[in-house]
mmCIF file of C-alpha atoms and ligand atoms in Angstrom:
data_model
loop_
_atom_site.group_PDB
_atom_site.id
_atom_site.type_symbol
_atom_site.label_atom_id
_atom_site.label_comp_id
_atom_site.label_asym_id
_atom_site.label_seq_id
_atom_site.Cartn_x
_atom_site.Cartn_y
_atom_site.Cartn_z
ATOM 1 C CA MET A 142 136.347 221.704 243.708
ATOM 2 C CA PRO A 143 135.593 225.385 243.765
ATOM 3 C CA VAL A 144 136.369 227.032 246.879
ATOM 4 C CA PRO A 145 133.612 229.672 248.291
ATOM 5 C CA LEU A 146 134.741 233.322 249.356
ATOM 6 C CA PHE A 147 133.630 232.248 252.908
ATOM 7 C CA ASP A 148 131.450 229.199 253.796
ATOM 8 C CA THR A 149 129.433 229.979 256.914
ATOM 9 C CA ALA A 150 127.273 226.643 256.689
ATOM 10 C CA THR A 151 130.050 223.965 257.397
ATOM 11 C CA PRO A 152 130.933 225.676 260.950
ATOM 12 C CA LEU A 153 127.467 225.844 262.148
ATOM 13 C CA ALA A 154 125.783 222.701 260.823
ATOM 14 C CA PRO A 155 127.286 220.460 264.219
ATOM 15 C CA LEU A 156 125.469 223.049 266.395
ATOM 16 C CA ARG A 157 122.053 222.860 265.027
ATOM 17 C CA ALA A 158 120.019 221.311 267.272
ATOM 18 C CA GLU A 159 121.313 223.360 270.197
ATOM 19 C CA ILE A 160 120.684 226.366 268.193
ATOM 20 C CA ASP A 161 116.889 224.719 266.907
ATOM 21 C CA ALA A 162 116.385 224.240 271.652
ATOM 22 C CA ALA A 163 117.638 227.933 271.998
ATOM 23 C CA VAL A 164 115.562 229.610 269.689
ATOM 24 C CA ALA A 165 112.870 227.018 271.473
ATOM 25 C CA ARG A 166 113.666 228.241 275.011
ATOM 26 C CA VAL A 167 113.105 231.640 273.596
ATOM 27 C CA LEU A 168 109.626 231.213 272.214
ATOM 28 C CA ASP A 169 108.641 229.428 274.985
ATOM 29 C CA SER A 170 109.755 232.451 277.477
ATOM 30 C CA GLY A 171 107.860 234.413 275.557
ATOM 31 C CA ARG A 172 110.253 237.134 276.410
ATOM 32 C CA PHE A 173 111.925 238.882 273.418
ATOM 33 C CA ILE A 174 113.384 242.550 274.217
ATOM 34 C CA LEU A 175 115.954 242.740 276.743
ATOM 35 C CA GLY A 176 115.888 239.587 279.155
ATOM 36 C CA PRO A 177 117.870 237.040 279.924
ATOM 37 C CA GLU A 178 119.496 235.801 277.031
ATOM 38 C CA VAL A 179 120.489 239.332 276.314
ATOM 39 C CA ALA A 180 121.578 240.338 279.924
ATOM 40 C CA ALA A 181 123.448 236.272 279.849
ATOM 41 C CA PHE A 182 125.153 236.992 276.323
ATOM 42 C CA GLU A 183 126.696 240.584 277.478
ATOM 43 C CA ARG A 184 128.149 238.711 280.555
ATOM 44 C CA GLU A 185 129.672 236.567 278.479
ATOM 45 C CA PHE A 186 130.771 238.325 275.838
ATOM 46 C CA ALA A 187 132.182 241.053 278.020
ATOM 47 C CA ASP A 188 134.315 238.198 279.483
ATOM 48 C CA TYR A 189 135.332 236.400 276.605
ATOM 49 C CA CYS A 190 137.047 239.770 276.071
ATOM 50 C CA GLY A 191 138.482 240.772 278.938
ATOM 51 C CA ALA A 192 136.246 243.913 279.042
ATOM 52 C CA GLY A 193 134.295 245.084 281.986
ATOM 53 C CA HIS A 194 130.953 245.600 280.436
ATOM 54 C CA ALA A 195 129.046 244.674 276.553
ATOM 55 C CA VAL A 196 125.980 246.259 275.427
ATOM 56 C CA GLY A 197 124.218 244.652 272.779
ATOM 57 C CA VAL A 198 122.806 246.503 270.102
ATOM 58 C CA ALA A 199 120.960 246.377 266.877
ATOM 59 C CA ASN A 200 124.285 246.207 264.149
ATOM 60 C CA GLY A 201 127.693 247.557 264.033
ATOM 61 C CA THR A 202 126.790 250.780 262.686
ATOM 62 C CA ASP A 203 123.926 252.119 265.411
ATOM 63 C CA ALA A 204 127.046 250.795 267.939
ATOM 64 C CA LEU A 205 129.885 253.067 266.585
ATOM 65 C CA THR A 206 127.138 256.239 266.240
ATOM 66 C CA ILE A 207 126.220 255.177 270.218
ATOM 67 C CA ALA A 208 129.534 254.911 271.262
ATOM 68 C CA LEU A 209 130.629 258.120 269.489
ATOM 69 C CA ARG A 210 127.320 259.802 271.405
ATOM 70 C CA ALA A 211 128.346 258.607 274.674
ATOM 71 C CA LEU A 212 132.014 259.830 275.000
ATOM 72 C CA GLY A 213 129.864 263.935 273.929
ATOM 73 C CA VAL A 214 130.746 263.742 270.465
ATOM 74 C CA GLY A 215 128.408 266.257 268.752
ATOM 75 C CA SER A 216 128.114 269.075 266.722
ATOM 76 C CA GLY A 217 131.626 271.079 265.654
ATOM 77 C CA ASP A 218 133.427 267.697 266.587
ATOM 78 C CA GLU A 219 135.721 265.921 264.222
ATOM 79 C CA VAL A 220 135.978 262.220 264.345
ATOM 80 C CA VAL A 221 139.126 260.427 262.719
ATOM 81 C CA VAL A 222 138.417 257.184 260.638
ATOM 82 C CA PRO A 223 140.100 255.239 258.088
ATOM 83 C CA SER A 224 139.201 255.912 254.634
ATOM 84 C CA PHE A 225 140.098 251.940 253.621
ATOM 85 C CA THR A 226 137.040 250.020 255.440
ATOM 86 C CA PHE A 227 133.443 249.617 255.322
ATOM 87 C CA TYR A 228 131.586 252.562 254.366
ATOM 88 C CA ALA A 229 129.597 252.423 257.836
ATOM 89 C CA SER A 230 133.021 253.108 259.850
ATOM 90 C CA ALA A 231 132.194 256.761 258.696
ATOM 91 C CA GLU A 232 128.738 256.615 258.027
ATOM 92 C CA ALA A 233 128.085 256.618 261.857
ATOM 93 C CA ILE A 234 129.601 259.470 262.413
ATOM 94 C CA PRO A 235 127.607 262.753 260.486
ATOM 95 C CA PRO A 236 124.328 261.249 262.431
ATOM 96 C CA THR A 237 126.118 262.766 265.638
ATOM 97 C CA GLY A 238 126.264 265.857 264.859
ATOM 98 C CA ALA A 239 130.353 265.702 264.013
ATOM 99 C CA ARG A 240 132.521 265.401 261.005
ATOM 100 C CA PRO A 241 134.732 262.501 259.759
ATOM 101 C CA VAL A 242 138.621 263.470 259.215
ATOM 102 C CA PHE A 243 140.083 260.460 257.181
ATOM 103 C CA CYS A 244 143.369 259.550 258.037
ATOM 104 C CA ASP A 245 145.645 256.877 255.511
ATOM 105 C CA VAL A 246 146.463 253.348 256.696
ATOM 106 C CA ASP A 247 149.727 250.981 256.696
ATOM 107 C CA PRO A 248 149.559 249.384 253.306
ATOM 108 C CA GLU A 249 150.789 245.726 254.781
ATOM 109 C CA THR A 250 148.369 245.832 257.632
ATOM 110 C CA PHE A 251 145.244 247.662 256.099
ATOM 111 C CA CYS A 252 145.375 249.358 259.672
ATOM 112 C CA VAL A 253 145.869 253.292 260.682
ATOM 113 C CA THR A 254 149.047 253.725 262.405
ATOM 114 C CA PRO A 255 150.070 256.449 265.315
ATOM 115 C CA GLU A 256 151.665 258.603 262.123
ATOM 116 C CA THR A 257 148.433 258.771 259.849
ATOM 117 C CA VAL A 258 146.294 259.462 263.161
ATOM 118 C CA ARG A 259 148.414 262.130 264.120
ATOM 119 C CA ALA A 260 148.510 264.032 260.562
ATOM 120 C CA ALA A 261 144.500 264.143 260.908
ATOM 121 C CA LEU A 262 144.315 265.328 264.662
ATOM 122 C CA THR A 263 143.089 268.561 264.662
ATOM 123 C CA PRO A 264 142.058 270.740 268.181
ATOM 124 C CA ARG A 265 138.582 269.727 267.348
ATOM 125 C CA THR A 266 139.260 266.176 267.270
ATOM 126 C CA LYS A 267 136.924 264.469 269.967
ATOM 127 C CA ALA A 268 137.675 261.025 269.218
ATOM 128 C CA VAL A 269 139.660 258.573 266.389
ATOM 129 C CA ILE A 270 138.018 255.854 265.081
ATOM 130 C CA VAL A 271 140.177 252.686 265.155
ATOM 131 C CA VAL A 272 139.214 249.937 262.537
ATOM 132 C CA HIS A 273 140.720 246.485 262.822
ATOM 133 C CA LEU A 274 140.129 245.438 259.234
ATOM 134 C CA PHE A 275 140.071 241.928 258.085
ATOM 135 C CA GLY A 276 140.908 241.160 261.445
ATOM 136 C CA ASN A 277 144.112 242.616 261.782
ATOM 137 C CA VAL A 278 144.082 244.324 265.266
ATOM 138 C CA ALA A 279 145.491 248.241 264.584
ATOM 139 C CA PRO A 280 147.798 249.277 267.391
ATOM 140 C CA VAL A 281 145.291 251.116 269.876
ATOM 141 C CA ALA A 282 147.631 251.871 272.838
ATOM 142 C CA ALA A 283 150.112 254.022 270.801
ATOM 143 C CA ILE A 284 147.009 255.957 269.150
ATOM 144 C CA GLU A 285 145.087 256.428 272.440
ATOM 145 C CA ALA A 286 148.954 258.009 273.573
ATOM 146 C CA LEU A 287 148.150 260.845 271.391
ATOM 147 C CA GLY A 288 145.680 262.099 273.783
ATOM 148 C CA VAL A 289 142.417 261.733 272.029
ATOM 149 C CA PRO A 290 140.205 258.352 272.973
ATOM 150 C CA VAL A 291 139.803 255.699 270.923
ATOM 151 C CA ILE A 292 136.682 253.972 269.768
ATOM 152 C CA GLU A 293 137.975 250.262 268.116
ATOM 153 C CA ASP A 294 135.778 249.655 265.403
ATOM 154 C CA ALA A 295 136.138 245.354 265.983
ATOM 155 C CA ALA A 296 133.403 244.662 263.622
ATOM 156 C CA GLN A 297 135.787 242.228 261.449
ATOM 157 C CA ALA A 298 138.712 241.489 264.518
ATOM 158 C CA ALA A 299 136.137 239.214 266.751
ATOM 159 C CA GLY A 300 138.345 236.366 267.467
ATOM 160 C CA SER A 301 141.511 238.192 266.991
ATOM 161 C CA THR A 302 144.383 238.897 270.251
ATOM 162 C CA ALA A 303 146.727 241.133 270.474
ATOM 163 C CA PRO A 304 149.610 241.457 273.024
ATOM 164 C CA ASP A 305 148.036 243.575 275.273
ATOM 165 C CA GLY A 306 144.428 241.847 275.433
ATOM 166 C CA ARG A 307 141.813 241.163 272.594
ATOM 167 C CA PRO A 308 139.881 243.549 270.269
ATOM 168 C CA GLY A 309 137.255 244.850 272.981
ATOM 169 C CA ALA A 310 139.207 245.342 275.637
ATOM 170 C CA LEU A 311 141.874 248.080 274.115
ATOM 171 C CA GLY A 312 140.627 251.296 273.823
ATOM 172 C CA THR A 313 137.900 253.699 275.404
ATOM 173 C CA LEU A 314 135.261 251.929 273.860
ATOM 174 C CA ALA A 315 134.613 249.049 271.164
ATOM 175 C CA THR A 316 132.044 248.259 268.642
ATOM 176 C CA PHE A 317 131.224 245.051 266.935
ATOM 177 C CA SER A 318 128.924 243.683 264.529
ATOM 178 C CA PHE A 319 127.123 240.324 264.424
ATOM 179 C CA PHE A 320 126.023 240.431 260.836
ATOM 180 C CA PRO A 321 125.394 236.970 259.269
ATOM 181 C CA SER A 322 129.075 237.010 257.339
ATOM 182 C CA LYS A 323 131.109 237.659 260.476
ATOM 183 C CA ASN A 324 133.701 235.625 262.774
ATOM 184 C CA LEU A 325 131.048 235.947 265.010
ATOM 185 C CA ALA A 326 127.621 235.859 263.709
ATOM 186 C CA CYS A 327 123.618 235.889 264.428
ATOM 187 C CA PHE A 328 121.041 235.171 262.002
ATOM 188 C CA GLY A 329 119.686 239.115 261.211
ATOM 189 C CA ASP A 330 121.683 241.773 262.413
ATOM 190 C CA GLY A 331 122.886 242.639 265.604
ATOM 191 C CA GLY A 332 125.985 243.994 266.962
ATOM 192 C CA ALA A 333 127.287 245.113 270.780
ATOM 193 C CA ILE A 334 129.573 247.989 271.979
ATOM 194 C CA THR A 335 131.844 246.943 274.916
ATOM 195 C CA THR A 336 133.816 249.115 277.445
ATOM 196 C CA GLY A 337 135.935 248.993 280.887
ATOM 197 C CA ASP A 338 134.325 252.503 281.862
ATOM 198 C CA ASP A 339 131.127 252.108 284.210
ATOM 199 C CA ALA A 340 129.830 255.429 283.369
ATOM 200 C CA LEU A 341 129.872 254.868 279.962
ATOM 201 C CA ALA A 342 127.954 251.770 279.948
ATOM 202 C CA ASP A 343 125.397 253.144 281.200
ATOM 203 C CA ARG A 344 124.868 255.823 279.056
ATOM 204 C CA ILE A 345 125.090 253.691 276.282
ATOM 205 C CA ARG A 346 122.850 250.887 277.928
ATOM 206 C CA MET A 347 120.546 254.529 278.403
ATOM 207 C CA LEU A 348 120.774 255.461 275.010
ATOM 208 C CA ARG A 349 120.261 252.109 272.853
ATOM 209 C CA PHE A 350 117.021 252.566 274.914
ATOM 210 C CA HIS A 351 115.494 255.993 274.034
ATOM 211 C CA GLY A 352 117.548 257.621 276.336
ATOM 212 C CA SER A 353 115.672 256.322 279.175
ATOM 213 C CA TRP A 354 115.821 253.690 282.161
ATOM 214 C CA ASP A 355 112.492 253.594 282.426
ATOM 215 C CA LYS A 356 110.482 254.641 279.502
ATOM 216 C CA VAL A 357 108.815 257.291 281.853
ATOM 217 C CA THR A 358 111.430 259.830 281.718
ATOM 218 C CA TYR A 359 113.284 260.302 278.798
ATOM 219 C CA GLU A 360 116.743 261.894 279.994
ATOM 220 C CA HIS A 361 118.524 261.893 276.244
ATOM 221 C CA VAL A 362 117.649 261.888 272.803
ATOM 222 C CA GLY A 363 118.871 258.418 271.791
ATOM 223 C CA TYR A 364 117.985 255.421 270.176
ATOM 224 C CA ASN A 365 115.871 252.512 269.606
ATOM 225 C CA SER A 366 118.889 250.076 269.347
ATOM 226 C CA ARG A 367 118.890 246.539 270.586
ATOM 227 C CA LEU A 368 120.264 243.425 270.302
ATOM 228 C CA ASP A 369 117.072 240.975 270.748
ATOM 229 C CA GLU A 370 116.827 237.921 272.452
ATOM 230 C CA LEU A 371 116.624 235.050 269.520
ATOM 231 C CA GLN A 372 119.995 236.479 268.388
ATOM 232 C CA ALA A 373 121.282 236.771 272.026
ATOM 233 C CA ALA A 374 120.417 233.008 272.268
ATOM 234 C CA ILE A 375 122.102 232.118 269.188
ATOM 235 C CA LEU A 376 125.038 234.113 269.576
ATOM 236 C CA ARG A 377 125.071 231.865 272.884
ATOM 237 C CA VAL A 378 125.773 228.853 271.503
ATOM 238 C CA GLN A 379 128.170 229.560 269.107
ATOM 239 C CA LEU A 380 130.429 232.166 271.410
ATOM 240 C CA PRO A 381 132.200 229.079 272.947
ATOM 241 C CA HIS A 382 133.113 228.172 269.426
ATOM 242 C CA LEU A 383 134.936 231.686 267.984
ATOM 243 C CA GLU A 384 138.080 230.377 269.286
ATOM 244 C CA GLY A 385 138.297 227.138 267.817
ATOM 245 C CA TRP A 386 137.131 228.959 264.727
ATOM 246 C CA ALA A 387 139.644 231.599 264.704
ATOM 247 C CA GLU A 388 142.569 228.946 265.202
ATOM 248 C CA GLY A 389 141.218 227.232 261.848
ATOM 249 C CA ARG A 390 141.249 230.722 260.533
ATOM 250 C CA ARG A 391 144.970 231.095 261.406
ATOM 251 C CA ALA A 392 145.726 227.503 260.123
ATOM 252 C CA ALA A 393 144.116 228.470 256.937
ATOM 253 C CA ALA A 394 146.206 231.669 256.329
ATOM 254 C CA GLY A 395 149.164 229.171 256.979
ATOM 255 C CA HIS A 396 148.149 227.023 254.510
ATOM 256 C CA TYR A 397 148.082 229.801 251.818
ATOM 257 C CA GLU A 398 151.953 230.527 252.799
ATOM 258 C CA GLN A 399 152.871 226.967 252.965
ATOM 259 C CA ALA A 400 151.159 226.851 249.411
ATOM 260 C CA GLY A 401 153.611 229.349 247.714
ATOM 261 C CA LEU A 402 151.029 232.461 247.653
ATOM 262 C CA GLY A 403 153.521 234.595 249.114
ATOM 263 C CA GLU A 404 155.499 234.105 245.891
ATOM 264 C CA LEU A 405 152.970 235.306 243.781
ATOM 265 C CA VAL A 406 150.977 238.227 245.676
ATOM 266 C CA GLU A 407 151.988 240.674 248.636
ATOM 267 C CA LEU A 408 150.569 238.689 251.745
ATOM 268 C CA PRO A 409 148.382 240.776 254.981
ATOM 269 C CA ARG A 410 151.318 241.285 257.421
ATOM 270 C CA GLU A 411 149.693 241.016 261.194
ATOM 271 C CA GLU A 412 150.721 243.931 263.235
ATOM 272 C CA PRO A 413 153.761 242.911 266.168
ATOM 273 C CA GLY A 414 152.407 240.546 268.276
ATOM 274 C CA VAL A 415 148.956 240.136 266.514
ATOM 275 C CA ARG A 416 147.494 236.769 265.936
ATOM 276 C CA ALA A 417 144.628 237.416 263.522
ATOM 277 C CA ALA A 418 141.524 235.620 263.396
ATOM 278 C CA TRP A 419 141.063 236.530 259.503
ATOM 279 C CA HIS A 420 137.961 237.536 258.635
ATOM 280 C CA LEU A 421 138.820 238.216 254.819
ATOM 281 C CA PHE A 422 142.456 236.937 253.803
ATOM 282 C CA VAL A 423 142.993 240.270 251.589
ATOM 283 C CA ILE A 424 146.418 240.073 249.290
ATOM 284 C CA ARG A 425 147.776 242.729 247.199
ATOM 285 C CA SER A 426 148.925 242.693 243.549
ATOM 286 C CA GLU A 427 149.501 245.032 240.644
ATOM 287 C CA ARG A 428 147.463 242.478 238.622
ATOM 288 C CA ALA A 429 144.735 242.071 241.208
ATOM 289 C CA ASP A 430 141.857 242.072 238.501
ATOM 290 C CA ASP A 431 144.113 238.998 236.616
ATOM 291 C CA VAL A 432 143.956 237.412 239.743
ATOM 292 C CA ALA A 433 140.052 238.030 240.299
ATOM 293 C CA ALA A 434 139.314 236.574 236.598
ATOM 294 C CA ALA A 435 141.323 233.373 236.997
ATOM 295 C CA LEU A 436 140.085 232.394 240.499
ATOM 296 C CA ARG A 437 136.757 233.405 238.908
ATOM 297 C CA ALA A 438 137.020 230.908 235.898
ATOM 298 C CA ALA A 439 138.349 228.140 238.205
ATOM 299 C CA GLY A 440 135.232 228.861 240.217
ATOM 300 C CA HIS A 441 136.656 230.080 243.475
ATOM 301 C CA GLY A 442 135.379 233.165 245.662
ATOM 302 C CA GLN A 443 137.376 236.286 245.407
ATOM 303 C CA LYS A 444 135.953 240.035 245.752
ATOM 304 C CA ALA A 445 137.554 243.483 245.798
ATOM 305 C CA TYR A 446 135.514 244.693 248.992
ATOM 306 C CA TYR A 447 136.759 248.593 248.824
ATOM 307 C CA ARG A 448 137.930 249.658 245.043
ATOM 308 C CA THR A 449 136.565 253.262 245.984
ATOM 309 C CA PRO A 450 137.749 254.601 249.285
ATOM 310 C CA VAL A 451 135.237 256.150 251.834
ATOM 311 C CA HIS A 452 136.210 259.193 251.178
ATOM 312 C CA LEU A 453 135.634 259.086 247.569
ATOM 313 C CA GLN A 454 132.063 257.599 247.640
ATOM 314 C CA PRO A 455 129.500 260.633 246.384
ATOM 315 C CA ALA A 456 128.030 260.866 250.175
ATOM 316 C CA MET A 457 131.079 261.958 251.349
ATOM 317 C CA THR A 458 132.254 264.624 249.242
ATOM 318 C CA GLY A 459 131.306 267.041 252.072
ATOM 319 C CA TYR A 460 134.128 265.778 254.171
ATOM 320 C CA GLY A 461 136.326 263.848 251.947
ATOM 321 C CA GLY A 462 136.789 265.864 248.967
ATOM 322 C CA GLY A 463 140.719 266.978 248.142
ATOM 323 C CA VAL A 464 142.443 264.908 251.141
ATOM 324 C CA GLU A 465 145.427 263.297 250.002
ATOM 325 C CA LEU A 466 146.077 259.350 251.177
ATOM 326 C CA PRO A 467 148.412 257.458 248.983
ATOM 327 C CA ALA A 468 148.509 254.266 250.649
ATOM 328 C CA THR A 469 144.503 254.134 250.692
ATOM 329 C CA ALA A 470 144.633 254.589 246.692
ATOM 330 C CA GLU A 471 147.049 251.831 246.557
ATOM 331 C CA VAL A 472 145.482 249.352 248.711
ATOM 332 C CA ALA A 473 141.999 250.299 246.805
ATOM 333 C CA ARG A 474 143.580 249.454 243.486
ATOM 334 C CA THR A 475 145.339 246.393 244.727
ATOM 335 C CA HIS A 476 143.575 244.415 247.134
ATOM 336 C CA LEU A 477 141.574 241.265 246.536
ATOM 337 C CA ALA A 478 140.023 238.699 249.145
ATOM 338 C CA ILE A 479 140.065 235.372 248.708
ATOM 339 C CA PRO A 480 138.805 232.154 250.166
ATOM 340 C CA MET A 481 138.908 232.215 254.132
ATOM 341 C CA GLY A 482 137.207 230.630 256.834
ATOM 342 C CA PRO A 483 137.623 228.171 260.031
ATOM 343 C CA VAL A 484 137.357 224.996 257.721
ATOM 344 C CA LEU A 485 139.676 226.085 254.301
ATOM 345 C CA SER A 486 141.658 223.244 253.805
ATOM 346 C CA ALA A 487 145.068 222.856 252.677
ATOM 347 C CA ALA A 488 143.583 221.062 249.711
ATOM 348 C CA ASP A 489 141.037 224.188 249.023
ATOM 349 C CA ALA A 490 144.468 226.750 249.679
ATOM 350 C CA ALA A 491 146.525 224.301 247.349
ATOM 351 C CA GLU A 492 143.678 224.882 244.480
ATOM 352 C CA VAL A 493 142.824 228.271 245.045
ATOM 353 C CA VAL A 494 146.904 229.245 244.880
ATOM 354 C CA ALA A 495 147.082 227.153 241.653
ATOM 355 C CA ALA A 496 144.473 229.794 240.034
ATOM 356 C CA ALA A 497 146.751 232.580 241.014
ATOM 357 C CA ARG A 498 149.329 231.004 239.206
ATOM 358 C CA GLU A 499 147.887 230.760 235.936
ATOM 359 C CA ALA A 500 147.236 234.969 236.197
ATOM 360 C CA LEU A 501 150.994 235.439 237.639
ATOM 361 C CA PRO A 502 153.256 232.636 236.123
ATOM 362 C CA ALA A 503 155.982 235.204 235.998
ATOM 363 C CA GLY A 504 155.477 235.675 240.097
ATOM 364 C CA ARG A 505 155.288 238.246 242.063
ATOM 365 C CA GLN A 506 155.364 241.810 240.796
ATOM 366 C CA ARG A 507 156.543 245.064 242.950
ATOM 367 C CA ILE A 508 153.460 246.902 243.755
ATOM 368 C CA GLU A 509 153.897 250.857 242.625
ATOM 369 C CA LEU A 510 152.573 253.920 244.911
ATOM 370 C CA LYS A 511 150.889 255.577 242.501
ATOM 371 C CA GLY A 512 149.583 258.195 245.028
HETATM 372 C C1 LIG B 111 134.690 247.744 259.648
HETATM 373 C C2 LIG B 111 133.078 247.568 259.857
HETATM 374 N N1 LIG B 111 132.107 248.336 260.488
HETATM 375 C C3 LIG B 111 131.338 248.386 260.648
HETATM 376 C C4 LIG B 111 130.188 247.313 260.485
HETATM 377 C C5 LIG B 111 128.396 247.592 260.611
HETATM 378 O O1 LIG B 111 127.963 246.400 261.057
HETATM 379 P P1 LIG B 111 126.871 246.400 260.363
HETATM 380 O O2 LIG B 111 126.312 245.863 259.100
HETATM 381 O O3 LIG B 111 126.403 245.644 261.574
HETATM 382 O O4 LIG B 111 125.963 247.571 261.047
HETATM 383 C C6 LIG B 111 130.724 246.466 260.027
HETATM 384 C C7 LIG B 111 129.897 245.220 258.928
HETATM 385 O O5 LIG B 111 129.400 245.466 258.026
HETATM 386 C C8 LIG B 111 132.521 246.892 259.312
HETATM 387 O O6 LIG B 111 132.733 245.613 258.605
#
């Protein structure tokens, strides 16, 4: 049986009646923007993360820009960000007036490290965006110890845990996306910013609402960027299930290991003590394209997400030109996402591994760093 790259429908099917009721509740209320559903979701999501505050915004990209603005990032400042990530992690920086400065990652975890961040710091660095890529959790405390505020880009890491807490409560600020394919997803665009700092939370609430408390006096040039009541009501139905879905994702990773995937390719390595709710299960192989072709031939989902890292994208030439990031180059060349999700079974994993074995009959090859 073909195994899709991700299956969002099956986990949601048992919740359909509850979701319908939540949508009907909002329609009946006649309240669509910044009402009781958003307020309740913000409280529930902050509690889940272990953060003092959560503020709903329109999407995960706005969440990053607004978080940077709340920190006072602006013209003349630099923000350190990995290049091996979704484009939006860096795209969110220039609208503040600041420059993205790209740093490398650990190829085995896909996350930035204190060393890769330190190499990119300058006296102009105002913040670091640490991406919890694919659901792994980067070492936030060790990076914040470098003396620069950390924004966690936790778009892909809802449901993961680290020894010192959950994504959302590890840095000065954290941002989430509730895009429909994410671990916690709404039926459209949505996002949130979490923080333990009361003053930052107040600034964020203002910035998402045109820089105003009351739509009478405008204290900042802000944004119209809000999570709406319908999406918040839908997210409230799903949030109590996030933990169970995260366990399903961990079990799926275990199924791949038991099926022998590690004999064929490099498996993702969790940061020490982290229990990743893998958003994407990303392997590395010198022959990633052959593995992709074999999975495609068997009807299974697969995708190389970031073959061209962000610093080499045309829009980033003004910022990324001349930057040498050897581990980024290696993972960009060798990575491949294979099917992952809360309901991926041992039988599914065995079928995917059997297809990969067709491409790699001789087993795992060493990955060469080509810089
Ligand atoms: C790592 C990362 N950062 C930021 C974003 C942006 O989120 P959104 O698509 O909700 O704007 C995404 C999601 O696509 C993401 O994966």
